[in-house]
Short mmCIF file of C-alpha atoms in Angstrom, two decimals:
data_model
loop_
_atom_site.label_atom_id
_atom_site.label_comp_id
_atom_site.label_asym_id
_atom_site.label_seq_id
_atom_site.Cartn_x
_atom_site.Cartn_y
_atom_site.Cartn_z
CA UNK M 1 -148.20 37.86 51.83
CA UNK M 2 -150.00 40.40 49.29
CA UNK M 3 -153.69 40.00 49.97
CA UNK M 4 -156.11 39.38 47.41
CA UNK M 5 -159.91 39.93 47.15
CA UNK M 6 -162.31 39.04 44.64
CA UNK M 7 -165.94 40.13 44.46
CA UNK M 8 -168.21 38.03 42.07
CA UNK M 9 -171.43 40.21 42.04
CA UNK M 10 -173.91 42.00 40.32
CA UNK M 11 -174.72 44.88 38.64
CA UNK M 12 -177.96 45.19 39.98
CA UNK M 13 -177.70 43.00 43.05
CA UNK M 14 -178.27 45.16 46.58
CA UNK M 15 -176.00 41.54 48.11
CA UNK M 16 -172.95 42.23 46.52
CA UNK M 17 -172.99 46.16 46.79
CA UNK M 18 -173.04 45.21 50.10
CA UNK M 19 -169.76 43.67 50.77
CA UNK M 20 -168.68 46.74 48.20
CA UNK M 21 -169.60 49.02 50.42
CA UNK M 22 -167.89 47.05 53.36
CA UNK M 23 -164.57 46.94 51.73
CA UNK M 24 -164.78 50.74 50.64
CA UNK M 25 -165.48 51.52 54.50
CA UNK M 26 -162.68 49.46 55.06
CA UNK M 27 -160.22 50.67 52.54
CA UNK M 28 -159.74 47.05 50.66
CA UNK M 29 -158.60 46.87 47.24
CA UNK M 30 -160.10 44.31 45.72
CA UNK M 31 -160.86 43.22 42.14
CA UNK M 32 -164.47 43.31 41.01
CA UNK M 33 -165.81 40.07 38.36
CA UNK M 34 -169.31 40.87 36.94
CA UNK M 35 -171.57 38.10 37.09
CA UNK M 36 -174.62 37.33 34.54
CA UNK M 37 -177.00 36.36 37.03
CA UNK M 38 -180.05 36.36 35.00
CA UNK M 39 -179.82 32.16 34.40
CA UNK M 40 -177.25 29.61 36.00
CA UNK M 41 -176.31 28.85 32.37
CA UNK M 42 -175.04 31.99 32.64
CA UNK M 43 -172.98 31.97 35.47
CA UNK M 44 -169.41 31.46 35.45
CA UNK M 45 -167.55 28.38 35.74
CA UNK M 46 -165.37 30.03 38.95
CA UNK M 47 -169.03 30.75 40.42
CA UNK M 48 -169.92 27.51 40.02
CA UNK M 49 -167.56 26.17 41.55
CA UNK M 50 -167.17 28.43 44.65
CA UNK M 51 -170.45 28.53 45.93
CA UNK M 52 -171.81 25.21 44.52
CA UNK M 53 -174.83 24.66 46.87
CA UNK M 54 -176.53 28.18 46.24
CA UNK M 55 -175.01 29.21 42.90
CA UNK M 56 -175.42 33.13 44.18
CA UNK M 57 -173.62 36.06 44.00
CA UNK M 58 -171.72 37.68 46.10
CA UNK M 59 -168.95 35.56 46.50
CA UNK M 60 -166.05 36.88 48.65
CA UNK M 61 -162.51 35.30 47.17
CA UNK M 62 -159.84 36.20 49.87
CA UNK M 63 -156.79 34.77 49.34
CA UNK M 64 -158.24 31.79 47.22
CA UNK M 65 -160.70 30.86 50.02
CA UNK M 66 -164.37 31.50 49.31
CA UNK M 67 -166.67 33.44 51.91
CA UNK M 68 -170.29 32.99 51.08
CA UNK M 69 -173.92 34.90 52.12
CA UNK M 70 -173.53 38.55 51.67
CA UNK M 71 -174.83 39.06 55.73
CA UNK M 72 -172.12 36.06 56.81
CA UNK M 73 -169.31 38.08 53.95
CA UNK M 74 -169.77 41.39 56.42
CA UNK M 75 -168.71 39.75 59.40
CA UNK M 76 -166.06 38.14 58.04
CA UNK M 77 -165.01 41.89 56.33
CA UNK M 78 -165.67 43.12 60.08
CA UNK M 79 -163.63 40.50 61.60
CA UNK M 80 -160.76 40.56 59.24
CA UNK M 81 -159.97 44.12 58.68
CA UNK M 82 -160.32 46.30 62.10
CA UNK M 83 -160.34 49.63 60.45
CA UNK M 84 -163.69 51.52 60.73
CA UNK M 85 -165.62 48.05 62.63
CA UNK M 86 -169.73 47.96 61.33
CA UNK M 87 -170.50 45.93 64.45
CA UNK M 88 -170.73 47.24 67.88
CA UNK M 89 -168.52 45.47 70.69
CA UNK M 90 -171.25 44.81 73.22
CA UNK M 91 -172.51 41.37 72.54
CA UNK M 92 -176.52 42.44 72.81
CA UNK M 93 -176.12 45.41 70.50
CA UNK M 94 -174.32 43.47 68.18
CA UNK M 95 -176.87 40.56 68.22
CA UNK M 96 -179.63 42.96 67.86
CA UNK M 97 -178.04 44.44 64.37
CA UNK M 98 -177.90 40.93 63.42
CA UNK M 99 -181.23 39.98 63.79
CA UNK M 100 -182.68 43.22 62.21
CA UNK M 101 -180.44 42.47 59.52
CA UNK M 102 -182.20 39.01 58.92
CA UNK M 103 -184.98 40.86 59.22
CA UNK M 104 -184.77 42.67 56.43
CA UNK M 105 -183.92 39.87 54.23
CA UNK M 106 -186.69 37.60 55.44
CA UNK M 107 -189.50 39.42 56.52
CA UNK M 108 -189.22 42.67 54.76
CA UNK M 109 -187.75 41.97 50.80
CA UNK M 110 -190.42 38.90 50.01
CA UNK M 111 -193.35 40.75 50.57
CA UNK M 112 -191.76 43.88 48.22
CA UNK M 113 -191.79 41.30 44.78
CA UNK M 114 -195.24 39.53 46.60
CA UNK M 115 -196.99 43.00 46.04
CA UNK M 116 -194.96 43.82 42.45
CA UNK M 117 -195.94 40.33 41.44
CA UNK M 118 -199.38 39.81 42.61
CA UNK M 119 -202.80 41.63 42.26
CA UNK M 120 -205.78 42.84 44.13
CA UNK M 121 -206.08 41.44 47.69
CA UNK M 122 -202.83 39.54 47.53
CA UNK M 123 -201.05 42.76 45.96
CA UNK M 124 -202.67 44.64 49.28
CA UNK M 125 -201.98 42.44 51.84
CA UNK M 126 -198.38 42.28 50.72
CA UNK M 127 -198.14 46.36 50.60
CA UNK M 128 -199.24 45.97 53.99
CA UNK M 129 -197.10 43.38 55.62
CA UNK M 130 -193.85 45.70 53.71
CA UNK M 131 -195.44 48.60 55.58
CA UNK M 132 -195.45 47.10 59.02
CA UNK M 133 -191.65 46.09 58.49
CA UNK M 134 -190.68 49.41 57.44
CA UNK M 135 -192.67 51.02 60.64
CA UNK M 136 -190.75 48.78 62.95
CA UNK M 137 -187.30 49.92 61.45
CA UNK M 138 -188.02 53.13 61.32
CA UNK M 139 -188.59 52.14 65.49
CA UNK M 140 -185.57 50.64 65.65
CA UNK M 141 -183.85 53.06 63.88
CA UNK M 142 -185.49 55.65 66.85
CA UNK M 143 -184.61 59.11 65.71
CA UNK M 144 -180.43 58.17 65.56
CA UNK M 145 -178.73 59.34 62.18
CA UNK M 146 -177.83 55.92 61.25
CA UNK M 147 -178.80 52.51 62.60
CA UNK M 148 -175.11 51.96 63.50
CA UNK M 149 -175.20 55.47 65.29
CA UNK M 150 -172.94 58.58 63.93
CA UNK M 151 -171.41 55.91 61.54
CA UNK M 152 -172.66 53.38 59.04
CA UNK M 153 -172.90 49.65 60.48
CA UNK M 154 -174.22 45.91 59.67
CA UNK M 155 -177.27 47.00 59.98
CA UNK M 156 -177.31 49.93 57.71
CA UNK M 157 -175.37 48.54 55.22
CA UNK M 158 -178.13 45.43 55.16
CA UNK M 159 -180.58 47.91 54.63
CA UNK M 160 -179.02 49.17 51.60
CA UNK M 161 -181.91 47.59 49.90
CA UNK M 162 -184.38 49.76 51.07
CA UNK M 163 -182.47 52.95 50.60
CA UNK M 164 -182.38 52.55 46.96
CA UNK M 165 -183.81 49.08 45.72
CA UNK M 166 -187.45 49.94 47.22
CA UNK M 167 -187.38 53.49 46.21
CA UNK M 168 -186.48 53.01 42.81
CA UNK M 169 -189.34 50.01 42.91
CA UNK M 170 -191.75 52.29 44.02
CA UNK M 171 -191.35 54.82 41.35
CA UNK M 172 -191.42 52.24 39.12
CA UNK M 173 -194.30 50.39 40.20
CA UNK M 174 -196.94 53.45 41.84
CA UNK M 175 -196.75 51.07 44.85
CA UNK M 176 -196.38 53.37 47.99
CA UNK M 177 -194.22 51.30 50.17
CA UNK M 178 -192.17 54.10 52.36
CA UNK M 179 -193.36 57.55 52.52
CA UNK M 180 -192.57 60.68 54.22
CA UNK M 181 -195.60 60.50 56.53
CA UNK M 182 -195.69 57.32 58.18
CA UNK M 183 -191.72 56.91 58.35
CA UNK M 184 -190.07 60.45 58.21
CA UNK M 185 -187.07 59.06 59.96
CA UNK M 186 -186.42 56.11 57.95
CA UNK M 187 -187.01 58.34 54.49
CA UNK M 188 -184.22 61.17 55.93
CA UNK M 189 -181.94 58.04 56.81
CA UNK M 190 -182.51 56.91 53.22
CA UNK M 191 -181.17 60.10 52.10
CA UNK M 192 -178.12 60.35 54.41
CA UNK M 193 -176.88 56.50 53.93
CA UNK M 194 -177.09 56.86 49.76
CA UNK M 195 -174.95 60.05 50.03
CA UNK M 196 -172.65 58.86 52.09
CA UNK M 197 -168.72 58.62 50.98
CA UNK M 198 -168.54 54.52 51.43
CA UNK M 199 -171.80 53.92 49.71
CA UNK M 200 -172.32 56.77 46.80
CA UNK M 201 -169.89 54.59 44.50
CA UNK M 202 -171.77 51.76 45.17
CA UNK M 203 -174.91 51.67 44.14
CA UNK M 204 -176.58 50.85 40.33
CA UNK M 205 -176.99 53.42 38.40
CA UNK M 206 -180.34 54.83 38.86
CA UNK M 207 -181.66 55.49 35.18
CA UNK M 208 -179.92 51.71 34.47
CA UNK M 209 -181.98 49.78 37.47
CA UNK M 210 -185.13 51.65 36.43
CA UNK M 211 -184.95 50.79 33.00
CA UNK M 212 -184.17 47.07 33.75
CA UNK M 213 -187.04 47.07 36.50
CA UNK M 214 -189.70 48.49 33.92
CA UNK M 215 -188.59 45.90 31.20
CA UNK M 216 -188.82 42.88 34.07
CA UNK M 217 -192.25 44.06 35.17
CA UNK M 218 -193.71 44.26 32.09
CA UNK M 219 -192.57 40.78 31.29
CA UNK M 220 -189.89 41.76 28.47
CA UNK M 221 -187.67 39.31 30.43
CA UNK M 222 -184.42 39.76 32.19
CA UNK M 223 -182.27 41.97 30.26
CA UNK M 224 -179.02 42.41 31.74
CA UNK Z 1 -174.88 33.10 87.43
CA UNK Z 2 -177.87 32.63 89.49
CA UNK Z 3 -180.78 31.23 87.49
CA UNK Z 4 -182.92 34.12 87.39
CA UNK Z 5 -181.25 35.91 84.93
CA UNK Z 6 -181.54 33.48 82.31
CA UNK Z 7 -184.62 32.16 80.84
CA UNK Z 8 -185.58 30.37 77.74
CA UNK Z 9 -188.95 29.86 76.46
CA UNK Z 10 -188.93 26.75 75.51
CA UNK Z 11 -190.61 23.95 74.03
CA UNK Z 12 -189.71 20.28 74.56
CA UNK Z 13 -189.76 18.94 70.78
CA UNK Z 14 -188.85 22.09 68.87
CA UNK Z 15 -185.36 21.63 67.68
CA UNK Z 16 -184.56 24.80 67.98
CA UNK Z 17 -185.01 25.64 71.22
CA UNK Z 18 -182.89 22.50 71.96
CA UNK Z 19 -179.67 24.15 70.67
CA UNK Z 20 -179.84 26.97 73.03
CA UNK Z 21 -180.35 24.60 75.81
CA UNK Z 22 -177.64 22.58 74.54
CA UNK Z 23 -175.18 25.48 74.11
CA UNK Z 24 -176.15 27.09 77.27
CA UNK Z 25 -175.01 23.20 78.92
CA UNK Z 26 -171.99 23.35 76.82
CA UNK Z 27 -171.28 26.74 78.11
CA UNK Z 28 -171.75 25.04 82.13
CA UNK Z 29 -174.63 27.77 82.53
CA UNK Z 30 -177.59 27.30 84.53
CA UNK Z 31 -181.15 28.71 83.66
CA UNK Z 32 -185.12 28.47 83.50
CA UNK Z 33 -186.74 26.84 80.97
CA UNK Z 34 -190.47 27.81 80.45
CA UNK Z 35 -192.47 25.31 78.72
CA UNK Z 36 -194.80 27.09 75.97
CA UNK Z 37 -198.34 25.14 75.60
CA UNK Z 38 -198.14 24.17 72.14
CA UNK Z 39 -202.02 23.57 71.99
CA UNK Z 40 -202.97 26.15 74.74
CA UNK Z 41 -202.02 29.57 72.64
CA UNK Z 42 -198.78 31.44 73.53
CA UNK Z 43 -197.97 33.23 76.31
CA UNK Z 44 -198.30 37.20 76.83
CA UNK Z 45 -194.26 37.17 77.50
CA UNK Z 46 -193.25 35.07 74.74
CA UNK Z 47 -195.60 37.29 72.61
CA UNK Z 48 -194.25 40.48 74.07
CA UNK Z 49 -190.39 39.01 74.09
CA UNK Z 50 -190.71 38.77 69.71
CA UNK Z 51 -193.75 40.68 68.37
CA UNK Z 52 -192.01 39.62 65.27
CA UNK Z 53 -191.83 36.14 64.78
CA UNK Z 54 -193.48 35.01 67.55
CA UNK Z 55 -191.97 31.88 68.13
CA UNK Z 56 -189.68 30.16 70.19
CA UNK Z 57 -187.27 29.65 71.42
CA UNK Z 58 -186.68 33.17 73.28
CA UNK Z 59 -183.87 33.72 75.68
CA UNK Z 60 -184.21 35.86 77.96
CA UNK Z 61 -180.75 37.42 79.61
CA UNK Z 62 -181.38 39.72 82.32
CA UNK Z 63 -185.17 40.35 81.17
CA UNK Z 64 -183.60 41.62 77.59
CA UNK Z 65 -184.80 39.07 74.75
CA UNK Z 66 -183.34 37.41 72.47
CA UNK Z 67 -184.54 35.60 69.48
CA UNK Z 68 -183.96 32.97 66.63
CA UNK Z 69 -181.80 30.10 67.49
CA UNK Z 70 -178.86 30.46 65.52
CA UNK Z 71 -178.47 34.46 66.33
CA UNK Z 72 -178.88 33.20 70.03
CA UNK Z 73 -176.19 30.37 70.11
CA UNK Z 74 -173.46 33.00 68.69
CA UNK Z 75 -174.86 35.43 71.70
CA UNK Z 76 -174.11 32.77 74.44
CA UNK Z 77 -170.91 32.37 72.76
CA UNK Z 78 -169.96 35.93 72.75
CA UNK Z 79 -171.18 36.60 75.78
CA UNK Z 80 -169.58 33.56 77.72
CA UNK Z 81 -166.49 32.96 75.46
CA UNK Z 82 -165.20 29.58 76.89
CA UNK Z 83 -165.39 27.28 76.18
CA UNK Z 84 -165.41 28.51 72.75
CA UNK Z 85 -168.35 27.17 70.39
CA UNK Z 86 -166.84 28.76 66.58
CA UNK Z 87 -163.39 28.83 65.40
CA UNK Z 88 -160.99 31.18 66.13
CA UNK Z 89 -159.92 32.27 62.38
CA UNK Z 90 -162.22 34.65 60.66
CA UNK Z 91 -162.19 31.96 57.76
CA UNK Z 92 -163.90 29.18 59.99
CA UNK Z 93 -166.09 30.93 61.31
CA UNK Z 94 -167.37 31.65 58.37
CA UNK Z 95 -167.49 28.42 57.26
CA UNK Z 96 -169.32 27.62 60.65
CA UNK Z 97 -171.81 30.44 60.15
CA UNK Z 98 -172.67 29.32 56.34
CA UNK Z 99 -173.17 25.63 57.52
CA UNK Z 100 -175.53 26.73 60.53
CA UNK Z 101 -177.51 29.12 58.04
CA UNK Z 102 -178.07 26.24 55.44
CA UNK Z 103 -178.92 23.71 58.31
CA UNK Z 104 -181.42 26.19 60.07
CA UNK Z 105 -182.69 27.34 56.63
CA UNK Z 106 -183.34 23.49 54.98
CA UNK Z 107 -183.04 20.59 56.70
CA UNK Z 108 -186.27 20.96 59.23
CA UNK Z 109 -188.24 22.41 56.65
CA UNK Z 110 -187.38 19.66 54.10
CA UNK Z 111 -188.29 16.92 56.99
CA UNK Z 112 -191.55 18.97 57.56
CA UNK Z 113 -192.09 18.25 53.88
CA UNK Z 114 -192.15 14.50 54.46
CA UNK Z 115 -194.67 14.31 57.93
CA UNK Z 116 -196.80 16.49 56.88
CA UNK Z 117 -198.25 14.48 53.81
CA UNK Z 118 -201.11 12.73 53.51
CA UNK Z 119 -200.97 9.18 52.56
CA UNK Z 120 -197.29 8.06 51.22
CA UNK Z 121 -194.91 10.51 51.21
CA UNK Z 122 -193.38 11.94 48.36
CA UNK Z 123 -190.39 10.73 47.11
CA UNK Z 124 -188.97 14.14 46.23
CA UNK Z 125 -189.15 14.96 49.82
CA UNK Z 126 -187.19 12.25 50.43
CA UNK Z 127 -185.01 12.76 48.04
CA UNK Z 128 -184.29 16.44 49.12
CA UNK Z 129 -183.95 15.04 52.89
CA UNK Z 130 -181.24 12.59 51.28
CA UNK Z 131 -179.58 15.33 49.49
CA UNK Z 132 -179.02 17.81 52.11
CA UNK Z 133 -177.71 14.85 54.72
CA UNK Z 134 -175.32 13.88 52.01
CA UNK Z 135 -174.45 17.72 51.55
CA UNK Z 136 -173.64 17.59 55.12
CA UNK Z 137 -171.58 14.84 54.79
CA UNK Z 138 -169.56 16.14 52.54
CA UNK Z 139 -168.78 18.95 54.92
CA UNK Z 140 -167.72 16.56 57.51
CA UNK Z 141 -165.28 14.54 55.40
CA UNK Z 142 -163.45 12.61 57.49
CA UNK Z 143 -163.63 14.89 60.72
CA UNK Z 144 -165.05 13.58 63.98
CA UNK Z 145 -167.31 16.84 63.98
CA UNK Z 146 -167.63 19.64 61.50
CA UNK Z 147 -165.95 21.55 63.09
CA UNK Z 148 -163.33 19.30 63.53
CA UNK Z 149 -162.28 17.39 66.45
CA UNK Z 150 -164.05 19.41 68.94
CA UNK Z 151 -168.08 19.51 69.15
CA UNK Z 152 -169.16 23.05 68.45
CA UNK Z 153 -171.47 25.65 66.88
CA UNK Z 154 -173.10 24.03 63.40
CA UNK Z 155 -172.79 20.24 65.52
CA UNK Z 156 -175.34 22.63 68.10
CA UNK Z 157 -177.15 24.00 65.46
CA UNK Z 158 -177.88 20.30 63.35
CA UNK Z 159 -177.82 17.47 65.99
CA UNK Z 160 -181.51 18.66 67.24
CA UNK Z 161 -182.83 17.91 63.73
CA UNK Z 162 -182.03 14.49 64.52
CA UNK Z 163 -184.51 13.41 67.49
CA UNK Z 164 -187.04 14.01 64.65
CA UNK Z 165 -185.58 11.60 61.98
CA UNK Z 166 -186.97 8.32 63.89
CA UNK Z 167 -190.55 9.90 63.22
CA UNK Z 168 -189.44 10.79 59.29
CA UNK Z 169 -188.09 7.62 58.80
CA UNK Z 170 -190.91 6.21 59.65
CA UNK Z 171 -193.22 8.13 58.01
CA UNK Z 172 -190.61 8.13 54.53
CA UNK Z 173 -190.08 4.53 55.10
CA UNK Z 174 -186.34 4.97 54.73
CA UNK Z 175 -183.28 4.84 57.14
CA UNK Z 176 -180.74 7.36 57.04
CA UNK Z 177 -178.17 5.51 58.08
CA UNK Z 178 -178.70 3.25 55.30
CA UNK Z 179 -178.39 6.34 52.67
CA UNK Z 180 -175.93 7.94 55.09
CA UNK Z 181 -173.79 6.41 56.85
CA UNK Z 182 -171.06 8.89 58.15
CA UNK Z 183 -173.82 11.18 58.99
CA UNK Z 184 -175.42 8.73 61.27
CA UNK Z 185 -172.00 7.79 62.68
CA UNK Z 186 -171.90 11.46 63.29
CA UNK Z 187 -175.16 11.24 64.98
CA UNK Z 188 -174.02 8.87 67.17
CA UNK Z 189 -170.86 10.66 68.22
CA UNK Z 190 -172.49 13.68 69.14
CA UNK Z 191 -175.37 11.31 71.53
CA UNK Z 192 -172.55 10.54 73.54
CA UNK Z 193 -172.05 13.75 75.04
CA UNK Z 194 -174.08 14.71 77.76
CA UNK Z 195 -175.08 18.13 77.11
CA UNK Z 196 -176.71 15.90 73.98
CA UNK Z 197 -178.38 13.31 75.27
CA UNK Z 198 -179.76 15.06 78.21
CA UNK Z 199 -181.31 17.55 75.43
CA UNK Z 200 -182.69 15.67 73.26
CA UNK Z 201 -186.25 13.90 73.88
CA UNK Z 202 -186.71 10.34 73.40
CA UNK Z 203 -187.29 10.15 69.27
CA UNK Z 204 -189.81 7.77 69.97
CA UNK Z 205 -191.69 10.39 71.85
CA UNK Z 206 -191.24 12.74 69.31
CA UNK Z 207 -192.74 9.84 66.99
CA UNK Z 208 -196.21 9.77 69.06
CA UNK Z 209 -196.45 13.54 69.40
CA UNK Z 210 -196.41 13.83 65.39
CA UNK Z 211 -198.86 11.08 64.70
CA UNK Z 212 -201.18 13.06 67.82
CA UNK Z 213 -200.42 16.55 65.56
CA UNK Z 214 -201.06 14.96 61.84
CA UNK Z 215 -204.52 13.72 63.53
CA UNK Z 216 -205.19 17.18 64.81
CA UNK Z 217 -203.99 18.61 61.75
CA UNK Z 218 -206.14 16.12 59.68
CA UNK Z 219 -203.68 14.67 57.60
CA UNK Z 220 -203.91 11.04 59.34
#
């Protein structure tokens, strides 16, 4: 049977360039469906209807059947097509790269719109606590060229969010999350991972997230 | 597998820590459990085994650590494959893994939401309780388990939950077998396997340790 893959994402969204990037590392043609995320009323009816509960983008459409969770979408990508594998085969490593991508999402991205969002002593606090989680991956990343090794894995493809998202944030915002002299290693990686073949085609375009991150922080709204 | 080289940190009414114990039963494996004093401040190894999060449960595999309950379970599944615990198609598992997330992510949290109020709880905490268990129904449909007629990984992940609704329906004054049924027929399905009910503490015990914490906690 022909396969077919769907992506609902967005734009803008460092989720669903995620399981782009995946399926570029893995060679799968799929077709791409734009989603207005900035309201549900927004969102399309397919959406809707294919991730119900959560309502989110990405949404992974393979053969008709509906993969949710952009971390859950990459193992499914990993597990489905063997070409080019983003998870290690020993079961430690590969629990490790799963629980440093959680990471990311839950203790390092909430504390990045905390300190956008909030002023004075919360604003600092916030800075601080992004800080910390950026020191300990630039531990865990421990001088290698990417977190998955020679190659990009889960875990650098999870961190796509900090390669770009939290750089573009910071020149944005003045807010000094990541710099050169506190995590040199994690700021080179940075570099390498946005350059690299699977995920240069996948990313926003810079001038394009700027823009829409200036007019969201000043409180023009969400302008898609 | 002699016992030293697995060890959880543990905790006797944390649901979490109870699906590692359970999976690690359903997997025939033997190992340590090390009660953490709730009241007494946590140890120097559990704070060494995750700087991060500091919690348990931690399991600890040949002195390496491990942490968060649902990232552990699919460990002791990869690690000792049979029998298996997720499906063998990419699709199911996941399925599986979106269930577990949801379950881990909302359904404790949402019960918290209920105990921890002073006075009558709210009924929008209810109501969210009710919501998800219905959710969760309608992932079971008609299936003896969700993931289908064996007991396996989300089963491990949500029965735990469950030792605590006794204490939430009392506290909610509501029954969830009343609101739903097929999830408390589920409930009872998965109490008659050992691995379960040798798990799970006495909800009545779990009852008296909550009123003892809302005292301490002030909200009595």
């Amino acid at each position: 049977m022909a396969e077919e893959v769907k992506l609902f994402g967005a734009w803008g969204s460092p989720f669903s360039r995620r399981v782009e990037i995946a399926l570029e590392l893995k060679g799968i043609p799929f077709e791409y469906i734009e989603e207005n995320v900035s309201d549900d009323k927004f969102k399309s009816p397919l959406l809707l209807k294919y991730n119900p509960i959560h309502k989110k983008v990405p949404v992974l459409l393979h053969n008709g059947k509906p993969v949710l969770e952009s971390l859950i979408i990459l193992e499914y990508v990993d597990e489905t097509w063997k070409d080019n594998p983003i998870l290690p085969e020993d079961p430690h490593e590969r629990t490790m790269a799963r629980f440093w991508a959680r990471f990311i999402d839950e203790k390092c991205m909430p504390p990045v719109w905390k300190a956008l969002l909030g002023t004075g002593e919360e604003r600092e606090k916030a800075l601080e606590e992004v800080r910390e989680c950026l020191k300990t991956l630039e531990g865990v990343l421990n001088g290698k060229r990417f977190f998955g090794g020679e190659t990009i894995g889960l875990l650098d493809i999870a961190a796509n969010f900090i390669a770009f998202w939290l750089r573009v944030i910071q020149e944005v915002s003045g807010l000094e999350f990541l710099t050169a002299d506190k995590c040199p290693v994690l700021i080179k990686w940075c570099d390498e991972f946005v350059s690299c073949n699977p995920v240069k085609e996948h990313l926003p375009p810079r001038d394009k997230l700027i823009a829409f991150m200036k007019n969201w922080l000043s409180g023009d709204g969400w302008t898609d | 597998m002699s016992k030293e080289e697995l060890v959880i940190l543990d905790c006797w009414v944390s649901p979490f820590c109870m699906s590692v114990k359970i999976a690690l039963a359903e997997k025939g494996l033997e190992y340590e459990a090390r009660e953490e004093d709730l009241f007494g401040g946590k140890s120097d190894l559990l704070l060494n085994s995750n700087p991060i999060y500091m919690k348990v449960p931690v399991l600890l595999h040949q002195a390496k650590p491990l942490c968060e309950s649902t990232i552990i379970v699919n460990y002791i599944d990869e690690t000792w494959p049979s029998p298996p615990l997720l499906p063998p198609c990419s699709y199911g598992r996941a399925q599986a893994r979106f269930w577990a997330d949801f379950i881990d992510k909302k359904l404790f949290d949402a019960g918290c939401n209920i105990w921890r109020s002073k006075g009558e709880a709210p009924e929008e905490a209810k109501r969210e309780v009710i919501e998800i268990l219905k959710q969760l129904e309608e992932a079971l449909r008609e299936k003896a388990f969700f993931g289908g007629d064996t007991f396996e990984f989300v089963d491990i992940i949500t029965v735990p939950v469950t030792s605590w609704f006794h204490a939430i329906e009392k506290f909610g004054n509501f029954k969830v077998e009343d609101e739903c049924p097929k999830f408390s027929a589920w409930m009872k399905r998965c109490m008659q396997r050992e691995t379960v009910a040798k798990v799970l503490p006495n909800p009545e015990k779990v009852y008296e340790f909550l009123i003892m914490f809302r005292k301490m906690q002030g909200i009595e």
